[in-house]
């Protein structure tokens, strides 16, 4: 057995024999169990509620009798976002982005009903999730267990003895890093067990969730993250003159990486790239919509030109002579134009949000906590991109619904004007009962990997940097 293995084994034994390991691990285990159980029950409860409301919305849609298809377009429906099973591990932005949107013709509504909107002010302090414990609490524990690994031996004078017995600083740093990393894996095991249980329970129920691959990526990222934390703790302990100084430095590093830097970067992003308030955004959209004209008004200036061009193209004198319902065609054109306008405004807003997020996203190369958090949120389906993915699916469904109703109007509704005693035009209800219900599809894994390439690369760069740090620190270390 070489010196590295001996030192690693000695470090693990020392931690096990200490008076703090059992109490700390017991509290840690209790927190993990609490976070995992509450996360899983929240996932089950929320998805049950959302599925029930999605079913009610569908039943309400299908319960409509024979009527005019444009009335059905305005009747609309709802789209509910189902939580990803791994959201029990990392809640991310789930509580703030909303989970339901009302879908109607001519208008794109915002996603509403976030958990934060119905909660008390305590939510602003964060939720106790498994990922939060892994990202914030476990590094603090490892720093606490590792701060005296080398510095304490220097203070006690045993470091000289260790060096005189043939153990070089490189072996000491490597051995203690591996030992502390092994302790980190022990703390990680309950997390991995909880994730495996989720995969085993939910993988068959939701086969398209990519649970296994997502879990492997998160687990692999967690291992790299814990290795980085372990190396930082041992290198600081090796470079520190005293264990107290090493502990103080490690607490400062944790405070900067875990709290100060992420919050500061968010504030800088918002300052450099200010986003419009909701009322400003909606006012700008409404102003541009008015310029497009009113698709419900055949005498509108824009749509009058459209009508004239349609009549010329079909070589007829009036809309009554057309082979299709002209009002349906006009609604179809109006829907296309308004949807394009909404999408342009939304894209500009998203571009601002992307610029804000990129300030902290690109800082992953100077903060491994940001790297790991971004990866965990993305592969748990709880980041902002996952929210946008739902919004895009909901809009695609809304647009398809509105245009389908417009097509039905063009095909089945006559251009003839009704008399005062005539029965309103309507079509059979089977046309909307056969229209498919909204089904949320989770984001493709390849798309997630592409979006998180910087976070993945930064974590790998931190892994490489940790190896360089070991060699640099061991080369500069002194016995006294």
Coordinates of C-alpha atoms in Angstrom, one line a residue:
X1 CA 0.0 0.0 0.0
X2 CA 1.5 3.3 -1.1
X3 CA 1.7 6.5 0.9
X4 CA -1.4 8.1 -0.8
X5 CA -3.6 5.2 0.2
X6 CA -2.2 5.1 3.8
X7 CA -2.8 8.8 4.2
X8 CA -6.3 8.6 2.7
X9 CA -7.2 5.7 5.0
X10 CA -5.8 7.5 8.0
X11 CA -7.9 10.6 7.2
X12 CA -11.1 8.6 6.9
X13 CA -10.4 6.7 10.2
X14 CA -9.6 10.0 12.0
X15 CA -12.9 11.5 10.8
X16 CA -14.9 8.4 11.9
X17 CA -13.3 8.5 15.3
X18 CA -14.0 12.2 15.9
X19 CA -16.8 13.3 18.1
X20 CA -18.5 15.3 15.4
X21 CA -18.9 12.9 12.5
X22 CA -21.9 10.8 13.9
X23 CA -23.9 13.9 15.1
X24 CA -23.2 15.8 11.8
X25 CA -24.0 12.7 9.6
X26 CA -27.2 12.0 11.6
X27 CA -28.4 15.6 11.1
X28 CA -27.5 15.4 7.5
X29 CA -29.3 12.2 7.0
X30 CA -32.4 13.6 8.7
X31 CA -32.3 16.7 6.4
X32 CA -31.9 14.5 3.3
X33 CA -34.8 12.3 4.3
X34 CA -37.0 15.3 5.0
X35 CA -36.1 17.1 1.7
X36 CA -36.5 13.9 -0.3
X37 CA -39.9 13.0 1.2
X38 CA -41.3 16.5 1.0
X39 CA -39.9 16.9 -2.5
X40 CA -41.5 13.6 -3.7
X41 CA -44.8 14.2 -2.0
X42 CA -44.9 17.7 -3.5
X43 CA -44.2 16.3 -6.9
X44 CA -47.0 13.7 -6.6
X45 CA -49.5 16.1 -5.1
X46 CA -48.8 18.9 -7.7
X47 CA -49.0 16.6 -10.7
X48 CA -52.2 15.0 -9.4
X49 CA -53.8 18.4 -9.1
X50 CA -52.6 19.6 -12.4
X51 CA -53.6 16.4 -14.2
X52 CA -57.1 16.7 -12.6
X53 CA -57.5 20.3 -13.8
X54 CA -56.2 19.4 -17.2
X55 CA -58.9 16.7 -17.3
X56 CA -61.6 19.2 -16.2
X57 CA -60.5 21.6 -18.9
X58 CA -60.8 18.9 -21.5
X59 CA -64.2 17.8 -20.2
X60 CA -65.4 21.4 -20.3
X61 CA -64.1 21.7 -23.9
X62 CA -65.8 18.5 -25.1
X63 CA -69.1 19.4 -23.3
X64 CA -69.7 22.3 -25.6
X65 CA -72.8 21.6 -27.9
X66 CA -73.0 22.3 -31.6
X67 CA -71.9 25.9 -32.2
X68 CA -70.0 28.3 -34.4
X69 CA -66.3 27.3 -34.5
X70 CA -65.1 30.8 -33.8
X71 CA -67.0 30.8 -30.5
X72 CA -65.0 27.7 -29.7
X73 CA -61.8 29.5 -30.5
X74 CA -62.7 32.1 -28.0
X75 CA -63.9 29.5 -25.5
X76 CA -60.3 28.2 -25.4
X77 CA -58.7 25.8 -23.1
X78 CA -56.0 25.4 -20.5
X79 CA -52.4 24.0 -20.6
X80 CA -50.9 22.7 -17.4
X81 CA -47.2 22.0 -16.9
X82 CA -46.5 18.7 -15.3
X83 CA -43.5 18.6 -12.9
X84 CA -40.5 16.5 -13.9
X85 CA -39.9 13.6 -11.4
X86 CA -36.4 15.0 -10.7
X87 CA -37.9 18.2 -9.5
X88 CA -38.1 16.5 -6.1
X89 CA -34.3 16.7 -6.2
X90 CA -33.9 20.3 -7.5
X91 CA -36.9 22.6 -7.3
X92 CA -35.0 25.4 -9.2
X93 CA -37.4 28.0 -10.6
X94 CA -40.5 25.8 -10.4
X95 CA -42.1 27.8 -7.6
X96 CA -41.8 31.1 -9.4
X97 CA -42.5 30.6 -13.1
X98 CA -46.1 29.4 -13.0
X99 CA -47.6 26.2 -14.2
X100 CA -50.8 27.0 -16.1
X101 CA -51.9 29.2 -19.0
X102 CA -55.3 30.0 -20.5
X103 CA -55.3 29.5 -24.3
X104 CA -57.6 31.6 -26.4
X105 CA -57.8 33.0 -29.9
X106 CA -55.9 36.2 -30.8
X107 CA -54.0 36.5 -27.5
X108 CA -51.0 34.9 -25.8
X109 CA -51.6 34.9 -22.0
X110 CA -48.9 34.7 -19.4
X111 CA -48.2 31.5 -17.4
X112 CA -49.8 31.9 -14.0
X113 CA -50.5 30.2 -10.7
X114 CA -46.9 29.9 -9.4
X115 CA -46.4 28.4 -5.9
X116 CA -44.7 31.7 -4.8
X117 CA -47.9 33.5 -5.6
X118 CA -49.9 31.5 -3.2
X119 CA -47.2 31.0 -0.5
X120 CA -46.2 33.1 2.5
X121 CA -43.2 35.3 2.5
X122 CA -41.1 32.4 3.8
X123 CA -40.5 31.2 0.3
X124 CA -38.1 34.1 -0.4
X125 CA -35.6 32.3 2.0
X126 CA -35.5 29.3 -0.3
X127 CA -36.9 25.8 -0.2
X128 CA -35.1 22.9 1.5
X129 CA -34.4 20.6 -1.4
X130 CA -31.9 17.8 -1.8
X131 CA -29.9 19.8 -4.3
X132 CA -29.8 22.9 -2.0
X133 CA -28.4 20.7 0.8
X134 CA -25.8 19.2 -1.7
X135 CA -24.9 22.6 -3.1
X136 CA -24.7 24.7 0.1
X137 CA -24.6 22.6 3.2
X138 CA -22.3 19.7 2.2
X139 CA -19.4 21.9 1.0
X140 CA -19.6 23.6 4.4
X141 CA -19.4 20.2 6.1
X142 CA -16.5 19.1 4.0
X143 CA -14.7 22.4 4.7
X144 CA -15.3 21.9 8.4
X145 CA -14.0 18.3 8.3
X146 CA -11.0 19.1 6.1
X147 CA -9.6 22.5 7.4
X148 CA -7.2 20.9 9.8
X149 CA -6.1 18.0 7.7
X150 CA -2.6 19.4 7.1
X151 CA -2.5 22.6 9.1
X152 CA -3.2 20.8 12.4
X153 CA -0.2 18.5 11.8
X154 CA 2.0 21.5 11.2
X155 CA 0.8 23.0 14.4
X156 CA 1.3 19.8 16.4
X157 CA 4.8 19.2 14.8
X158 CA 3.7 15.8 13.4
X159 CA 4.0 17.1 9.8
X160 CA 7.8 17.0 10.1
X161 CA 7.7 13.4 11.4
X162 CA 5.4 12.4 8.5
X163 CA 7.8 14.0 6.0
X164 CA 10.8 12.4 7.5
X165 CA 9.2 8.9 7.1
X166 CA 9.2 9.4 3.3
X167 CA 5.8 10.9 2.7
X168 CA 6.2 13.9 0.4
X169 CA 3.8 16.9 0.3
X170 CA 2.3 15.6 -3.0
X171 CA 1.3 12.3 -1.4
X172 CA 0.0 14.2 1.7
X173 CA -2.2 16.5 -0.4
X174 CA -3.4 13.7 -2.7
X175 CA -4.1 11.3 0.2
X176 CA -6.0 13.9 2.3
X177 CA -8.0 15.0 -0.8
X178 CA -9.0 11.4 -1.6
X179 CA -9.8 10.8 2.1
X180 CA -12.1 13.9 2.3
X181 CA -13.6 13.0 -1.1
X182 CA -14.4 9.6 0.3
X183 CA -16.2 11.2 3.2
X184 CA -18.1 13.4 0.7
X185 CA -19.2 10.2 -1.1
X186 CA -20.6 8.8 2.2
X187 CA -22.6 11.9 2.6
X188 CA -23.7 11.7 -1.1
X189 CA -24.9 8.1 -0.8
X190 CA -28.4 9.0 0.7
X191 CA -28.9 11.4 -2.2
X192 CA -28.0 8.8 -4.8
X193 CA -30.3 6.3 -3.1
X194 CA -33.2 8.7 -3.2
X195 CA -32.5 9.4 -6.9
X196 CA -32.4 5.6 -7.7
X197 CA -35.7 5.2 -6.0
X198 CA -37.3 7.9 -8.1
X199 CA -35.9 6.3 -11.3
X200 CA -37.1 2.9 -10.2
X201 CA -40.6 4.1 -9.3
X202 CA -41.2 6.7 -12.1
X203 CA -39.2 5.3 -15.1
X204 CA -41.9 3.0 -16.3
X205 CA -44.7 5.4 -15.5
X206 CA -43.1 8.3 -17.4
X207 CA -40.8 6.6 -20.0
X208 CA -40.2 9.9 -22.0
X209 CA -38.7 11.7 -19.0
X210 CA -35.1 10.5 -19.6
X211 CA -34.8 9.8 -15.9
X212 CA -31.8 7.4 -16.0
X213 CA -29.6 9.6 -18.2
X214 CA -30.6 12.8 -16.4
X215 CA -29.8 11.1 -13.0
X216 CA -26.4 9.9 -14.2
X217 CA -25.4 13.4 -15.4
X218 CA -26.5 15.0 -12.1
X219 CA -24.8 12.3 -10.0
X220 CA -21.6 12.6 -12.1
X221 CA -21.6 16.4 -11.8
X222 CA -22.1 16.0 -8.0
X223 CA -19.1 13.7 -7.7
X224 CA -16.9 16.2 -9.7
X225 CA -18.3 19.1 -7.5
X226 CA -17.4 17.2 -4.3
X227 CA -14.0 16.4 -5.5
X228 CA -13.4 20.1 -6.3
X229 CA -14.6 21.1 -2.8
X230 CA -12.4 18.4 -1.2
X231 CA -9.3 19.6 -3.1
X232 CA -9.9 23.2 -2.2
X233 CA -10.3 22.3 1.5
X234 CA -7.0 20.3 1.6
X235 CA -5.0 22.8 -0.5
X236 CA -6.1 25.7 1.8
X237 CA -5.2 23.6 4.8
X238 CA -1.8 22.8 3.3
X239 CA -1.1 26.5 2.5
X240 CA -2.4 27.8 5.8
X241 CA 0.0 28.5 8.6
X242 CA -2.6 27.6 11.2
X243 CA -5.8 25.5 11.2
X244 CA -7.8 28.6 12.4
X245 CA -6.5 30.6 9.5
X246 CA -7.4 27.8 7.1
X247 CA -10.9 27.5 8.5
X248 CA -11.4 31.3 8.2
X249 CA -10.2 31.2 4.5
X250 CA -12.5 28.3 3.7
X251 CA -15.5 30.0 5.2
X252 CA -14.7 33.1 3.1
X253 CA -14.4 31.0 0.0
X254 CA -17.8 29.3 0.8
X255 CA -19.4 32.6 1.5
X256 CA -18.2 34.1 -1.8
X257 CA -18.9 31.1 -4.0
X258 CA -22.2 30.1 -2.5
X259 CA -23.8 33.4 -1.5
X260 CA -22.1 36.6 -2.5
X261 CA -21.0 35.9 -6.1
X262 CA -24.3 34.4 -7.4
X263 CA -26.4 37.2 -5.8
X264 CA -24.1 39.9 -7.0
X265 CA -24.0 38.6 -10.5
X266 CA -27.8 38.4 -10.7
X267 CA -28.0 42.0 -9.6
X268 CA -25.3 43.1 -12.1
X269 CA -27.2 41.3 -14.9
X270 CA -30.5 43.0 -14.0
X271 CA -28.7 46.4 -13.9
X272 CA -26.8 46.0 -17.2
X273 CA -29.8 44.6 -19.0
X274 CA -33.0 46.0 -17.5
X275 CA -36.2 44.2 -18.5
X276 CA -39.5 46.1 -19.0
X277 CA -42.2 45.8 -16.4
X278 CA -45.2 43.6 -17.2
X279 CA -47.5 46.7 -17.8
X280 CA -44.9 48.2 -20.1
X281 CA -44.6 45.0 -22.1
X282 CA -48.3 44.5 -22.4
X283 CA -48.8 48.2 -23.4
X284 CA -46.2 47.9 -26.2
X285 CA -47.8 44.7 -27.5
X286 CA -51.3 46.3 -27.4
X287 CA -50.0 49.4 -29.3
X288 CA -48.6 47.3 -32.1
X289 CA -51.7 45.1 -32.3
X290 CA -53.8 48.2 -32.9
X291 CA -51.6 49.0 -35.9
X292 CA -52.4 45.6 -37.4
X293 CA -56.1 46.3 -37.5
X294 CA -59.2 44.4 -36.2
X295 CA -59.7 41.0 -37.8
X296 CA -63.3 41.0 -36.5
X297 CA -64.1 44.2 -38.5
X298 CA -64.4 43.6 -42.3
X299 CA -64.3 47.3 -42.9
X300 CA -61.0 47.8 -41.2
X301 CA -58.5 49.5 -43.5
X302 CA -56.0 46.7 -43.5
X303 CA -58.5 44.0 -43.9
X304 CA -60.5 45.9 -46.6
X305 CA -57.3 45.7 -48.7
X306 CA -57.0 42.0 -47.9
X307 CA -60.7 41.5 -49.0
X308 CA -60.2 43.3 -52.3
X309 CA -57.1 41.2 -53.1
X310 CA -58.9 38.0 -52.3
X311 CA -61.9 38.9 -54.5
X312 CA -59.5 39.8 -57.3
X313 CA -57.6 36.6 -57.0
X314 CA -60.8 34.5 -57.0
X315 CA -62.3 36.6 -59.8
X316 CA -65.6 37.3 -57.9
X317 CA -67.5 40.5 -57.0
X318 CA -68.5 39.7 -53.4
X319 CA -67.5 37.4 -50.5
X320 CA -70.9 35.6 -51.0
X321 CA -69.5 34.2 -54.2
X322 CA -66.4 32.7 -52.6
X323 CA -66.1 28.9 -52.2
X324 CA -65.0 29.3 -48.6
X325 CA -66.1 31.4 -45.6
X326 CA -64.3 34.7 -45.9
X327 CA -64.7 35.7 -42.2
X328 CA -62.8 32.5 -41.3
X329 CA -60.1 33.4 -43.8
X330 CA -59.8 36.9 -42.3
X331 CA -59.6 35.4 -38.8
X332 CA -56.9 33.0 -39.9
X333 CA -54.9 35.9 -41.4
X334 CA -55.4 38.0 -38.2
X335 CA -54.3 35.1 -36.0
X336 CA -51.2 34.6 -38.1
X337 CA -50.2 38.3 -37.8
X338 CA -51.0 38.7 -34.1
X339 CA -49.2 35.5 -33.2
X340 CA -46.1 36.7 -35.1
X341 CA -46.3 40.0 -33.3
X342 CA -46.6 38.4 -29.9
X343 CA -43.7 36.1 -30.7
X344 CA -41.5 39.0 -31.8
X345 CA -42.1 40.9 -28.5
X346 CA -41.6 37.8 -26.5
X347 CA -38.3 37.0 -28.2
X348 CA -37.0 40.5 -27.5
X349 CA -38.0 40.0 -23.9
X350 CA -36.3 36.6 -23.8
X351 CA -33.2 38.1 -25.3
X352 CA -33.0 40.5 -22.4
X353 CA -33.5 37.6 -19.9
X354 CA -30.8 35.6 -21.7
X355 CA -28.4 38.5 -21.4
X356 CA -29.2 38.8 -17.7
X357 CA -28.7 35.1 -17.1
X358 CA -25.5 34.9 -19.1
X359 CA -23.8 37.3 -16.7
X360 CA -23.9 34.6 -14.0
X361 CA -24.0 31.7 -16.4
X362 CA -20.6 32.5 -17.9
X363 CA -19.2 33.1 -14.4
X364 CA -19.3 29.3 -13.9
X365 CA -15.6 29.4 -14.8
X366 CA -14.8 31.3 -11.6
X367 CA -17.5 29.6 -9.4
X368 CA -18.0 25.8 -9.4
X369 CA -21.2 26.3 -7.3
X370 CA -22.8 28.1 -10.3
X371 CA -21.7 25.3 -12.7
X372 CA -23.2 22.5 -10.6
X373 CA -26.4 24.4 -9.8
X374 CA -27.1 25.2 -13.5
X375 CA -26.5 21.5 -14.5
X376 CA -28.7 20.3 -11.6
X377 CA -31.6 22.6 -12.5
X378 CA -31.4 22.0 -16.3
X379 CA -31.4 18.2 -16.0
X380 CA -34.1 18.3 -13.3
X381 CA -36.3 20.2 -15.7
X382 CA -36.7 23.2 -13.4
X383 CA -34.6 25.9 -15.0
X384 CA -35.8 28.9 -17.0
X385 CA -35.2 27.1 -20.3
X386 CA -37.6 24.3 -19.2
X387 CA -40.2 27.0 -18.4
X388 CA -39.8 28.5 -21.9
X389 CA -40.1 25.1 -23.4
X390 CA -43.5 24.7 -21.8
X391 CA -44.6 28.2 -22.9
X392 CA -43.6 27.4 -26.5
X393 CA -45.5 24.2 -26.5
X394 CA -48.6 25.9 -25.0
X395 CA -48.4 28.6 -27.7
X396 CA -48.0 26.1 -30.5
X397 CA -51.1 24.3 -29.2
X398 CA -53.0 27.5 -28.8
X399 CA -52.2 28.6 -32.4
X400 CA -53.1 25.2 -33.8
X401 CA -56.4 25.3 -31.9
X402 CA -57.3 28.7 -33.2
X403 CA -56.3 28.0 -36.8
X404 CA -58.1 24.7 -36.8
X405 CA -61.3 26.5 -35.7
X406 CA -60.8 29.1 -38.4
X407 CA -60.3 26.3 -41.0
X408 CA -63.5 24.7 -39.9
X409 CA -65.3 28.0 -40.2
X410 CA -63.9 28.5 -43.8
X411 CA -65.0 25.0 -44.7
X412 CA -68.4 24.6 -43.1
X413 CA -69.9 28.1 -42.5
X414 CA -71.7 29.9 -45.3
X415 CA -70.9 33.4 -46.4
X416 CA -74.7 34.2 -46.6
X417 CA -75.8 36.7 -44.1
X418 CA -78.4 35.4 -41.6
X419 CA -81.8 37.0 -41.2
X420 CA -83.3 38.1 -37.9
X421 CA -85.2 34.9 -37.6
X422 CA -82.5 32.5 -38.9
X423 CA -80.8 30.0 -36.6
X424 CA -77.1 30.9 -36.0
X425 CA -74.6 29.0 -38.0
X426 CA -73.1 26.0 -36.1
X427 CA -71.2 22.8 -36.8
X428 CA -71.3 19.4 -35.0
X429 CA -69.5 19.1 -31.7
X430 CA -67.5 16.1 -33.0
X431 CA -65.1 18.5 -34.6
X432 CA -63.8 19.7 -31.3
X433 CA -64.1 16.4 -29.4
X434 CA -61.7 14.9 -31.9
X435 CA -59.2 17.8 -31.5
X436 CA -56.3 16.4 -29.3
X437 CA -55.8 17.5 -25.8
X438 CA -52.7 19.4 -24.6
X439 CA -49.9 17.0 -23.6
X440 CA -46.7 18.5 -22.2
X441 CA -43.5 16.9 -23.5
X442 CA -40.3 17.2 -21.4
X443 CA -37.3 18.8 -23.1
X444 CA -35.0 16.7 -25.2
X445 CA -31.8 15.7 -23.5
X446 CA -29.6 16.7 -26.5
X447 CA -31.1 20.2 -26.4
X448 CA -30.4 20.4 -22.6
X449 CA -26.8 19.3 -23.1
X450 CA -26.3 21.9 -25.8
X451 CA -27.7 24.6 -23.7
X452 CA -25.6 23.6 -20.7
X453 CA -22.3 23.2 -22.6
X454 CA -20.7 26.1 -20.8
X455 CA -21.7 24.7 -17.4
X456 CA -20.5 21.2 -18.3
X457 CA -17.2 22.5 -19.7
X458 CA -16.6 24.8 -16.8
X459 CA -17.1 21.9 -14.3
X460 CA -14.6 19.8 -16.3
X461 CA -12.2 22.8 -16.3
X462 CA -12.5 23.0 -12.6
X463 CA -11.7 19.3 -12.4
X464 CA -8.5 19.9 -14.4
X465 CA -7.7 22.9 -12.3
X466 CA -8.1 20.9 -9.1
X467 CA -5.4 18.5 -10.3
X468 CA -3.1 21.5 -11.1
X469 CA -3.9 23.0 -7.7
X470 CA -2.7 19.8 -6.0
X471 CA 0.7 19.8 -7.8
X472 CA 1.1 23.6 -7.3
X473 CA 0.2 23.5 -3.6
X474 CA 2.4 20.5 -2.8
X475 CA 5.3 22.2 -4.6
X476 CA 5.0 25.4 -2.5
X477 CA 4.2 23.8 0.8
X478 CA 6.5 24.1 3.8
X479 CA 6.9 21.9 6.9
X480 CA 6.9 24.9 9.3

